[in-house]
């Protein structure tokens, strides 16, 4: 065998050019790590009230980086999807994304109850999704539908529920701009996940792609949503901070 010590340690010896899933695990890891460093360091460039939002962005991408490190390894070792790691990652990071919505609207009166509803909906979405991915052919679609209900509830809260009302009443152009972009993330960006899920055997797109391409969908979606979401919040934080430093 032609292992070298370093290639063996980082698992690179088995990433080949023809395995896009492995490559996106690797790029995902690097991109999440770099973003986490960026958000942590940039906390120093924003006003006090934005520091917590940037910390949460750093935690979201940092937690994902750790999971990508292990998921990439798992995929290379076994050639199968690291489903349990994936859902542990999401169970930590999606509620933190709900915290970001809460922090953005808190200065305009968001209540803990709103955050609680968002977190419960995200847990419903993820727990039923995990059951659907691991419980086999017959009930795959049914659990996918339950999970979609949790997802749609989050979309509802952001478009028409508490979050929407608070941002409408806020009269803050920065918040409204951020909300506009975050709405695009949770509708278009988040919809990549259920499309990936439908690649599973027994579901609507099964056969259209290889089963392993579920990870391709998830890896691309994670990079867009976790890093993009953080950058939107970063740009509002920078814009608002420069306003107060000028005043
Ligand atoms: C950083 C991770 C994020 C933003 C993950 C989001 C995940 C979803 C929006 C997953 C949604 C699903 C459905 C709506 C139905 C099928 C099962 C899931 C869990 C893939």
XYZ file of N, CA and C and ligand atoms in Angstrom:
761
model
N 0.845 -1.213 0.000
C 0.000 0.000 0.000
C 0.869 1.246 0.000
N 0.385 2.278 -0.635
C 1.217 3.464 -0.779
C 0.735 4.621 0.093
N 0.334 4.296 1.317
C -0.055 5.364 2.227
C 1.163 6.202 2.597
N 1.007 7.494 2.656
C 2.017 8.294 3.328
C 1.378 8.713 4.635
N 2.217 9.076 5.600
C 1.670 9.350 6.918
C 0.645 10.486 6.876
N 1.005 11.602 6.238
C 0.073 12.742 6.270
C -1.201 12.439 5.501
N -1.074 11.852 4.329
C -2.275 11.570 3.535
C -3.194 10.643 4.327
N -2.594 9.737 5.058
C -3.391 8.818 5.848
C -4.096 9.567 6.987
N -3.346 10.454 7.622
C -3.918 11.179 8.755
C -5.097 12.025 8.348
N -4.993 12.715 7.228
C -6.098 13.602 6.861
C -7.059 12.934 5.895
N -6.817 11.685 5.562
C -7.798 10.960 4.779
C -7.819 11.348 3.313
N -6.822 12.139 2.888
C -6.839 12.632 1.506
C -6.586 11.545 0.478
N -5.950 10.460 0.926
C -5.565 9.451 -0.048
C -6.761 8.862 -0.763
N -7.950 9.004 -0.171
C -9.089 8.386 -0.826
C -10.062 9.386 -1.446
N -9.702 10.670 -1.399
C -10.515 11.637 -2.146
C -9.994 11.638 -3.577
N -10.844 11.259 -4.496
C -10.388 11.264 -5.886
C -11.147 12.335 -6.638
N -10.604 12.717 -7.796
C -11.246 13.768 -8.589
C -12.637 13.377 -9.038
N -12.886 12.080 -9.059
C -14.167 11.656 -9.601
C -15.215 11.450 -8.522
N -14.920 11.891 -7.303
C -15.901 11.714 -6.236
C -16.359 13.077 -5.704
N -17.350 13.665 -6.364
C -17.779 15.010 -5.964
C -18.305 15.066 -4.540
N -18.866 13.963 -4.051
C -19.386 13.979 -2.680
C -18.230 14.183 -1.698
N -17.150 13.392 -1.897
C -15.989 13.523 -1.003
C -15.391 14.924 -1.099
N -15.332 15.449 -2.317
C -14.731 16.776 -2.497
C -15.561 17.846 -1.792
N -16.895 17.745 -1.877
C -17.702 18.772 -1.199
C -17.630 18.634 0.329
N -17.422 17.405 0.829
C -17.198 17.284 2.276
C -15.924 18.031 2.670
N -14.891 17.875 1.849
C -13.602 18.501 2.159
C -13.706 20.022 2.073
N -14.298 20.516 0.968
C -14.440 21.970 0.800
C -15.359 22.533 1.892
N -16.408 21.778 2.206
C -17.339 22.220 3.246
C -16.604 22.428 4.559
N -15.752 21.502 4.897
C -14.978 21.599 6.140
C -14.133 22.866 6.157
N -13.385 23.077 5.078
C -12.498 24.246 5.010
C -13.294 25.552 5.054
N -14.395 25.588 4.279
C -15.176 26.823 4.185
C -15.830 27.155 5.532
N -16.318 26.138 6.235
C -16.956 26.369 7.536
C -15.914 26.862 8.546
N -14.735 26.233 8.505
C -13.683 26.615 9.445
C -13.251 28.059 9.207
N -13.010 28.388 7.930
C -12.573 29.746 7.595
C -13.645 30.759 8.015
N -14.920 30.420 7.781
C -15.994 31.354 8.127
C -16.068 31.551 9.634
N -15.900 30.462 10.383
C -15.966 30.581 11.840
C -14.874 31.531 12.335
N -13.670 31.364 11.812
C -12.570 32.255 12.212
C -12.932 33.698 11.872
N -13.456 33.885 10.649
C -13.838 35.227 10.196
C -14.851 35.873 11.145
N -15.927 35.136 11.470
C -16.970 35.738 12.304
C -16.463 36.020 13.722
N -15.638 35.119 14.257
C -15.106 35.360 15.600
C -14.217 36.605 15.611
N -13.337 36.713 14.607
C -12.411 37.851 14.582
C -13.178 39.153 14.355
N -14.176 39.111 13.462
C -14.907 40.327 13.107
C -15.827 40.823 14.226
N -16.029 40.026 15.256
C -16.770 40.524 16.414
C -16.152 41.821 16.910
N -14.827 41.939 16.748
C -14.139 43.137 17.203
C -14.470 44.381 16.391
N -15.056 44.219 15.189
C -15.316 45.392 14.337
C -16.738 45.916 14.434
N -17.585 45.283 15.258
C -18.978 45.744 15.299
C -19.334 46.251 16.696
N -20.421 47.042 16.755
C -20.888 47.575 18.030
C -21.314 46.469 18.983
N -21.299 46.797 20.268
C -21.623 45.845 21.323
C -22.847 44.988 21.073
N -23.954 45.621 20.655
C -25.187 44.835 20.569
C -25.150 43.822 19.423
N -24.195 43.966 18.503
C -24.091 43.011 17.390
C -23.124 41.877 17.682
N -22.360 42.025 18.754
C -21.313 41.022 19.009
C -21.903 39.633 19.237
N -23.050 39.600 19.916
C -23.657 38.299 20.194
C -24.111 37.619 18.890
N -24.669 38.421 17.954
C -25.092 37.846 16.672
C -23.907 37.247 15.925
N -22.778 37.951 15.934
C -21.609 37.425 15.235
C -21.039 36.199 15.944
N -21.120 36.214 17.270
C -20.685 35.027 18.016
C -21.515 33.815 17.591
N -22.846 34.019 17.479
C -23.712 32.902 17.090
C -23.377 32.439 15.671
N -23.106 33.376 14.752
C -22.694 32.978 13.389
C -21.412 32.152 13.429
N -20.481 32.573 14.288
C -19.226 31.827 14.424
C -19.466 30.435 14.997
N -20.407 30.345 15.950
C -20.713 29.033 16.528
C -21.357 28.121 15.487
N -22.286 28.690 14.684
C -22.972 27.869 13.683
C -21.946 27.267 12.710
N -21.071 28.112 12.171
C -20.105 27.597 11.197
C -19.020 26.756 11.884
N -18.678 27.111 13.128
C -17.669 26.333 13.854
C -18.176 24.924 14.181
N -19.425 24.843 14.645
C -20.015 23.525 14.947
C -20.081 22.701 13.656
N -20.469 23.363 12.561
C -20.537 22.645 11.284
C -19.151 22.163 10.864
N -18.113 22.984 11.075
C -16.758 22.581 10.681
C -16.358 21.284 11.387
N -16.625 21.224 12.694
C -16.270 20.011 13.446
C -17.024 18.804 12.874
N -18.309 18.993 12.599
C -19.084 17.874 12.052
C -18.609 17.483 10.655
N -18.253 18.480 9.838
C -17.754 18.145 8.493
C -16.456 17.359 8.579
N -15.622 17.669 9.551
C -14.376 16.929 9.719
C -14.692 15.438 9.910
N -15.657 15.182 10.790
C -16.012 13.780 11.050
C -16.830 13.169 9.919
N -17.705 13.953 9.308
C -18.558 13.402 8.244
C -17.728 13.007 7.034
N -16.732 13.830 6.725
C -15.866 13.535 5.593
C -15.139 12.206 5.834
N -14.637 12.068 7.054
C -13.950 10.844 7.433
C -14.874 9.625 7.339
N -16.064 9.780 7.890
C -17.038 8.690 7.892
C -17.358 8.270 6.458
N -17.585 9.253 5.601
C -17.923 8.955 4.207
C -16.758 8.235 3.506
N -15.522 8.706 3.765
C -14.372 8.079 3.117
C -14.155 6.655 3.617
N -14.400 6.447 4.911
C -14.191 5.107 5.471
C -15.249 4.113 5.032
N -16.500 4.586 4.956
C -17.599 3.635 4.768
C -18.264 3.743 3.398
N -18.083 4.872 2.713
C -18.782 5.088 1.449
C -20.280 5.302 1.613
N -20.729 5.497 2.859
C -22.165 5.743 3.065
C -22.381 7.126 3.696
N -23.639 7.543 3.734
C -23.965 8.866 4.282
C -23.811 8.900 5.792
N -23.177 9.953 6.305
C -23.041 10.098 7.763
C -24.317 10.687 8.371
N -25.412 9.956 8.267
C -26.727 10.524 8.613
C -26.810 10.992 10.064
N -26.278 10.201 10.997
C -26.397 10.591 12.406
C -25.610 11.871 12.690
N -24.353 11.950 12.197
C -23.566 13.184 12.375
C -24.292 14.379 11.770
N -24.858 14.147 10.598
C -25.557 15.217 9.878
C -26.670 15.797 10.733
N -27.455 14.897 11.338
C -28.596 15.382 12.117
C -28.175 15.960 13.463
N -27.078 15.458 14.021
C -26.582 16.088 15.253
C -26.163 17.524 14.930
N -25.442 17.692 13.828
C -25.024 19.024 13.384
C -26.249 19.935 13.241
N -27.239 19.496 12.479
C -28.418 20.336 12.240
C -29.185 20.627 13.520
N -29.234 19.629 14.426
C -29.996 19.834 15.657
C -29.354 20.920 16.519
N -28.046 21.099 16.362
C -27.391 22.189 17.084
C -27.463 23.500 16.304
N -27.292 23.433 14.994
C -27.126 24.683 14.234
C -28.449 25.317 13.795
N -29.467 24.517 13.480
C -30.731 25.145 13.042
C -31.377 25.938 14.187
N -31.452 25.392 15.413
C -31.944 26.235 16.508
C -31.109 27.507 16.695
N -29.807 27.427 16.441
C -28.995 28.648 16.558
C -29.360 29.660 15.466
N -29.791 29.147 14.299
C -30.247 30.077 13.264
C -31.553 30.735 13.700
N -32.385 29.998 14.442
C -33.595 30.601 15.017
C -33.205 31.691 16.010
N -32.136 31.444 16.769
C -31.646 32.459 17.705
C -31.236 33.725 16.949
N -30.671 33.559 15.766
C -30.283 34.739 14.960
C -31.512 35.587 14.611
N -32.609 34.927 14.216
C -33.841 35.673 13.925
C -34.316 36.418 15.171
N -34.228 35.725 16.286
C -34.657 36.316 17.551
C -33.791 37.534 17.898
N -32.476 37.387 17.768
C -31.580 38.495 18.129
C -31.803 39.706 17.226
N -32.076 39.432 15.926
C -32.305 40.546 15.000
C -33.546 41.346 15.377
N -34.592 40.641 15.842
C -35.852 41.328 16.101
C -36.022 41.699 17.586
N -35.120 41.242 18.420
C -35.236 41.523 19.861
C -35.262 43.018 20.196
N -34.407 43.845 19.534
C -34.471 45.278 19.842
C -35.839 45.874 19.525
N -36.633 45.175 18.709
C -37.948 45.688 18.333
C -39.061 44.927 19.047
N -38.698 44.204 20.094
C -39.724 43.624 20.955
C -39.951 42.126 20.839
N -39.073 41.380 20.167
C -39.280 39.929 20.077
C -39.273 39.313 21.474
N -40.173 38.337 21.658
C -40.294 37.702 22.972
C -39.676 36.306 22.930
N -39.326 35.828 24.116
C -38.801 34.472 24.215
C -39.737 33.428 23.625
N -41.055 33.686 23.720
C -42.041 32.733 23.203
C -41.886 32.499 21.709
N -41.532 33.557 20.985
C -41.330 33.426 19.537
C -40.151 32.504 19.253
N -39.081 32.729 20.000
C -37.902 31.877 19.835
C -38.253 30.426 20.149
N -39.034 30.240 21.213
C -39.420 28.889 21.609
C -40.201 28.190 20.492
N -41.155 28.910 19.884
C -41.954 28.312 18.799
C -41.065 27.919 17.620
N -40.118 28.796 17.279
C -39.227 28.499 16.155
C -38.380 27.265 16.443
N -37.886 27.182 17.683
C -37.025 26.043 18.023
C -37.830 24.740 18.030
N -39.047 24.793 18.579
C -39.876 23.577 18.574
C -40.147 23.142 17.129
N -40.497 24.104 16.264
C -40.774 23.748 14.863
C -39.532 23.150 14.209
N -38.357 23.698 14.500
C -37.153 23.164 13.859
C -36.852 21.763 14.389
N -37.131 21.518 15.672
C -36.899 20.167 16.199
C -37.881 19.165 15.585
N -39.133 19.572 15.422
C -40.103 18.693 14.754
C -39.598 18.357 13.354
N -39.147 19.384 12.632
C -38.650 19.189 11.269
C -37.481 18.189 11.241
N -36.564 18.327 12.212
C -35.350 17.516 12.158
C -35.571 16.107 12.703
N -36.347 15.982 13.779
C -36.552 14.646 14.352
C -37.338 13.778 13.374
N -38.402 14.330 12.789
C -39.178 13.531 11.833
C -38.351 13.262 10.570
N -37.505 14.226 10.168
C -36.636 14.005 9.001
C -35.662 12.864 9.254
N -35.105 12.840 10.474
C -34.160 11.767 10.810
C -34.857 10.409 10.813
N -36.048 10.365 11.389
C -36.789 9.097 11.378
C -37.033 8.669 9.932
N -37.427 9.639 9.085
C -37.678 9.332 7.679
C -36.453 8.800 6.957
N -35.276 9.335 7.285
C -34.060 8.893 6.587
C -33.597 7.523 7.048
N -33.998 7.137 8.266
C -33.452 5.900 8.810
C -34.493 4.784 8.932
N -35.758 5.097 8.630
C -36.776 4.075 8.893
C -37.167 3.265 7.665
N -36.502 3.518 6.538
C -36.746 2.633 5.392
C -37.813 3.119 4.434
N -37.931 2.346 3.365
C -38.734 2.696 2.197
C -40.171 3.139 2.476
N -40.875 2.339 3.289
C -42.323 2.478 3.305
C -42.821 3.793 3.874
N -42.110 4.276 4.921
C -42.643 5.450 5.594
C -41.848 6.716 5.268
N -40.949 6.585 4.306
C -40.065 7.696 3.961
C -40.837 8.958 3.572
N -41.828 8.809 2.734
C -42.584 9.976 2.263
C -43.413 10.575 3.400
N -44.027 9.671 4.199
C -44.879 10.156 5.291
C -44.088 11.040 6.269
N -42.908 10.567 6.701
C -42.106 11.362 7.638
C -41.623 12.641 6.971
N -41.343 12.564 5.675
C -40.943 13.760 4.929
C -42.031 14.826 4.969
N -43.282 14.376 4.920
C -44.398 15.338 4.963
C -44.504 15.974 6.354
N -44.384 15.142 7.409
C -44.390 15.706 8.775
C -43.286 16.759 8.926
N -42.096 16.394 8.415
C -40.959 17.288 8.535
C -41.223 18.601 7.796
N -41.849 18.488 6.628
C -42.146 19.682 5.831
C -43.110 20.615 6.565
N -44.004 20.033 7.380
C -44.924 20.883 8.149
C -44.138 21.761 9.142
N -43.138 21.160 9.789
C -42.284 21.944 10.697
C -41.575 23.056 9.941
N -41.064 22.697 8.777
C -40.367 23.673 7.926
C -41.308 24.810 7.537
N -42.515 24.453 7.087
C -43.459 25.490 6.634
C -43.868 26.412 7.781
N -43.903 25.862 9.009
C -44.236 26.716 10.136
C -43.167 27.805 10.329
N -41.893 27.421 10.174
C -40.817 28.420 10.304
C -40.964 29.478 9.209
N -41.245 29.017 7.986
C -41.440 29.954 6.872
C -42.596 30.908 7.202
N -43.674 30.345 7.760
C -44.831 31.163 8.125
C -44.449 32.236 9.150
N -43.724 31.833 10.199
C -43.346 32.807 11.243
C -42.543 33.963 10.666
N -41.662 33.638 9.717
C -40.778 34.668 9.179
C -41.507 35.559 8.164
N -42.448 34.970 7.419
C -43.146 35.747 6.386
C -44.392 36.453 6.906
N -45.096 35.836 7.859
C -46.382 36.409 8.260
C -46.600 36.399 9.767
N -45.770 35.708 10.520
C -45.980 35.596 11.967
C -45.254 36.680 12.741
N -44.836 36.344 13.956
C -44.227 37.314 14.875
C -43.023 38.033 14.271
N -42.125 37.243 13.649
C -40.888 37.837 13.127
C -41.226 38.872 12.053
N -42.186 38.509 11.179
C -42.572 39.419 10.108
C -43.157 40.709 10.681
N -44.052 40.569 11.674
C -44.711 41.755 12.244
C -43.695 42.682 12.889
N -42.776 42.086 13.668
C -41.795 42.923 14.365
C -40.896 43.650 13.378
N -40.486 42.956 12.303
C -39.580 43.659 11.401
C -40.326 44.723 10.596
N -41.626 44.490 10.352
C -42.404 45.518 9.646
C -42.545 46.780 10.504
N -42.793 46.567 11.799
C -42.988 47.720 12.684
C -41.684 48.421 13.065
N -40.569 47.835 12.728
C -39.304 48.334 13.272
C -38.847 49.651 12.665
N -39.269 49.922 11.410
C -38.778 51.102 10.691
C -37.270 51.127 10.538
N -36.644 49.977 10.610
C -35.196 49.952 10.418
C -34.884 49.421 9.031
N -34.331 50.271 8.148
C -34.003 49.809 6.797
C -33.011 48.647 6.824
N -32.051 48.691 7.766
C -31.054 47.617 7.826
C -31.717 46.283 8.155
N -32.630 46.322 9.128
C -33.306 45.080 9.503
C -34.164 44.577 8.336
N -34.850 45.500 7.664
C -35.704 45.067 6.562
C -34.906 44.471 5.416
N -33.733 45.041 5.162
C -32.884 44.488 4.112
C -32.422 43.077 4.512
N -32.014 42.937 5.762
C -31.570 41.621 6.238
C -32.706 40.614 6.148
N -33.908 41.044 6.544
C -35.056 40.129 6.515
C -35.362 39.686 5.098
N -35.261 40.621 4.157
C -35.505 40.288 2.760
C -34.552 39.161 2.319
N -33.263 39.313 2.655
C -32.286 38.293 2.244
C -32.484 36.986 3.005
N -32.767 37.083 4.308
C -32.945 35.851 5.087
C -34.180 35.079 4.620
N -35.193 35.805 4.131
C -36.365 35.122 3.574
C -35.984 34.320 2.339
N -35.093 34.872 1.524
C -34.631 34.124 0.345
C -33.880 32.868 0.792
N -33.056 33.028 1.851
C -32.338 31.843 2.341
C -33.301 30.765 2.820
N -34.294 31.151 3.616
C -35.100 30.053 4.166
C -36.112 29.488 3.164
N -36.425 30.214 2.095
C -37.294 29.607 1.074
C -36.465 28.871 0.025
N -35.600 29.587 -0.686
C -34.829 28.919 -1.746
C -33.708 28.057 -1.175
N -32.901 28.631 -0.278
C -31.742 27.913 0.257
C -32.150 26.661 1.030
N -33.127 26.804 1.901
C -33.538 25.652 2.721
C -34.297 24.624 1.901
N -34.895 25.020 0.784
C -35.667 24.043 0.008
C -34.760 23.020 -0.691
N -33.454 23.288 -0.722
C -32.537 22.300 -1.305
C -32.548 21.004 -0.467
N -32.775 21.155 0.850
C -32.723 19.962 1.715
C -33.824 18.955 1.401
N -35.096 19.405 1.355
C -36.121 18.403 1.002
C -35.924 17.813 -0.400
N -35.329 18.583 -1.321
C -35.064 18.014 -2.650
C -34.036 16.888 -2.522
N -32.978 17.127 -1.707
C -31.993 16.074 -1.462
C -32.637 14.837 -0.844
N -33.507 15.086 0.129
C -34.194 13.985 0.835
C -35.013 13.132 -0.134
N -35.574 13.769 -1.164
C -36.419 13.035 -2.113
C -35.627 12.093 -3.030
N -34.276 12.174 -2.948
C -33.433 11.252 -3.711
C -33.425 9.861 -3.061
N -33.804 9.803 -1.762
C -33.762 8.521 -1.045
C -34.667 7.485 -1.713
N -34.287 6.212 -1.597
C -35.116 5.161 -2.185
C -36.549 5.245 -1.633
N -37.501 5.054 -2.498
C -38.895 5.095 -2.062
C -39.495 6.479 -2.138
N -38.655 7.501 -2.370
C -39.211 8.852 -2.420
C -39.343 9.343 -3.859
N -39.832 10.598 -4.004
C -40.302 11.065 -5.311
C -39.219 11.168 -6.385
N -37.984 11.476 -5.980
C -36.922 11.615 -6.982
C -35.988 10.409 -7.012
N -36.385 9.317 -6.337
C -35.460 8.188 -6.276
C -35.226 7.647 -7.684
N -33.949 7.346 -7.976
C -33.621 6.905 -9.326
C -33.138 8.030 -10.219
N -33.562 9.272 -9.939
C -33.120 10.403 -10.761
C -31.650 10.725 -10.504
N -31.183 10.452 -9.271
C -29.782 10.666 -8.904
C -29.310 9.436 -8.146
N -27.979 9.302 -8.001
C -27.476 8.250 -7.116
C -27.854 8.603 -5.671
N -28.008 7.566 -4.846
C -28.390 7.840 -3.454
C -27.352 8.719 -2.758
N -26.047 8.500 -3.090
C -25.015 9.280 -2.400
C -25.115 10.764 -2.730
N -25.836 11.127 -3.794
C -25.910 12.559 -4.109
C -26.774 13.313 -3.107
N -27.454 12.592 -2.206
C -28.147 13.294 -1.120
C -27.130 14.158 -0.359
N -25.902 13.641 -0.169
C -24.878 14.411 0.545
C -24.398 15.612 -0.263
N -24.419 15.465 -1.586
C -24.052 16.587 -2.441
C -25.048 17.735 -2.236
N -26.332 17.401 -2.251
C -27.362 18.424 -2.012
C -27.154 19.057 -0.634
N -27.002 18.213 0.387
C -26.885 18.739 1.745
C -25.617 19.581 1.926
N -24.500 19.129 1.342
C -23.244 19.866 1.525
C -23.318 21.242 0.872
N -23.878 21.281 -0.338
C -23.983 22.566 -1.034
C -24.951 23.479 -0.271
N -26.079 22.913 0.153
C -27.067 23.716 0.878
C -26.476 24.254 2.181
N -25.739 23.442 2.908
C -25.148 23.889 4.173
C -24.201 25.061 3.954
N -23.363 24.957 2.919
C -22.409 26.047 2.671
C -23.165 27.334 2.359
N -24.167 27.244 1.493
C -24.942 28.439 1.137
C -25.622 29.007 2.384
N -26.302 28.138 3.115
C -27.164 28.638 4.180
C -26.407 29.071 5.428
N -25.424 28.293 5.838
C -24.749 28.658 7.086
C -23.830 29.852 6.876
N -23.061 29.834 5.783
C -22.118 30.930 5.565
C -22.868 32.165 5.072
N -23.800 31.965 4.129
C -24.556 33.093 3.590
C -25.372 33.818 4.649
N -26.070 33.050 5.461
C -26.860 33.591 6.579
C -25.971 34.456 7.481
N -24.800 33.917 7.815
C -23.862 34.655 8.676
C -23.402 35.945 8.020
N -23.161 35.896 6.707
C -22.677 37.089 6.010
C -23.753 38.180 5.938
N -25.012 37.767 5.800
C -26.097 38.760 5.796
C -26.104 39.499 7.131
N -26.026 38.739 8.212
C -26.053 39.353 9.530
C -24.813 40.224 9.747
N -23.696 39.736 9.243
C -22.458 40.520 9.332
C -22.609 41.858 8.613
N -23.205 41.832 7.406
C -23.293 43.078 6.644
C -24.226 44.088 7.323
N -25.315 43.605 7.922
C -26.182 44.536 8.672
C -25.417 45.092 9.870
N -24.699 44.210 10.563
C -23.981 44.639 11.762
C -22.960 45.722 11.418
N -22.243 45.525 10.308
C -21.234 46.511 9.896
C -21.912 47.828 9.507
N -23.012 47.733 8.733
C -23.705 48.947 8.295
C -24.224 49.728 9.492
N -24.850 49.040 10.432
C -25.406 49.716 11.607
C -24.313 50.271 12.516
N -23.192 49.541 12.621
C -22.117 49.998 13.504
C -21.463 51.260 12.952
N -21.316 51.344 11.614
C -20.664 52.532 11.063
C -21.586 53.739 11.218
N -22.920 53.477 11.199
C -23.871 54.566 11.411
C -23.671 55.195 12.795
N -23.584 54.327 13.825
C -23.466 54.884 15.178
C -22.086 55.531 15.398
N -21.039 55.000 14.729
C -19.730 55.590 14.981
C -19.620 56.969 14.307
N -20.414 57.157 13.216
C -20.429 58.477 12.589
C -21.231 59.482 13.435
N -22.295 58.980 14.066
C -23.214 59.880 14.785
C -22.549 60.499 16.022
C -27.411 24.357 8.618
C -28.429 23.446 8.379
C -29.679 23.751 7.918
C -30.115 25.153 7.610
C -30.561 22.656 7.707
C -31.822 22.741 7.272
C -32.569 21.560 7.030
C -33.827 21.492 6.485
C -34.579 22.719 6.112
C -34.396 20.181 6.274
C -35.615 19.941 5.850
C -36.257 18.640 5.569
C -37.540 18.690 5.065
C -38.291 19.987 4.893
C -38.301 17.461 4.634
C -37.421 16.263 4.494
C -36.494 16.100 5.630
C -35.559 17.284 5.830
C -35.121 17.204 7.287
C -34.359 17.126 4.910
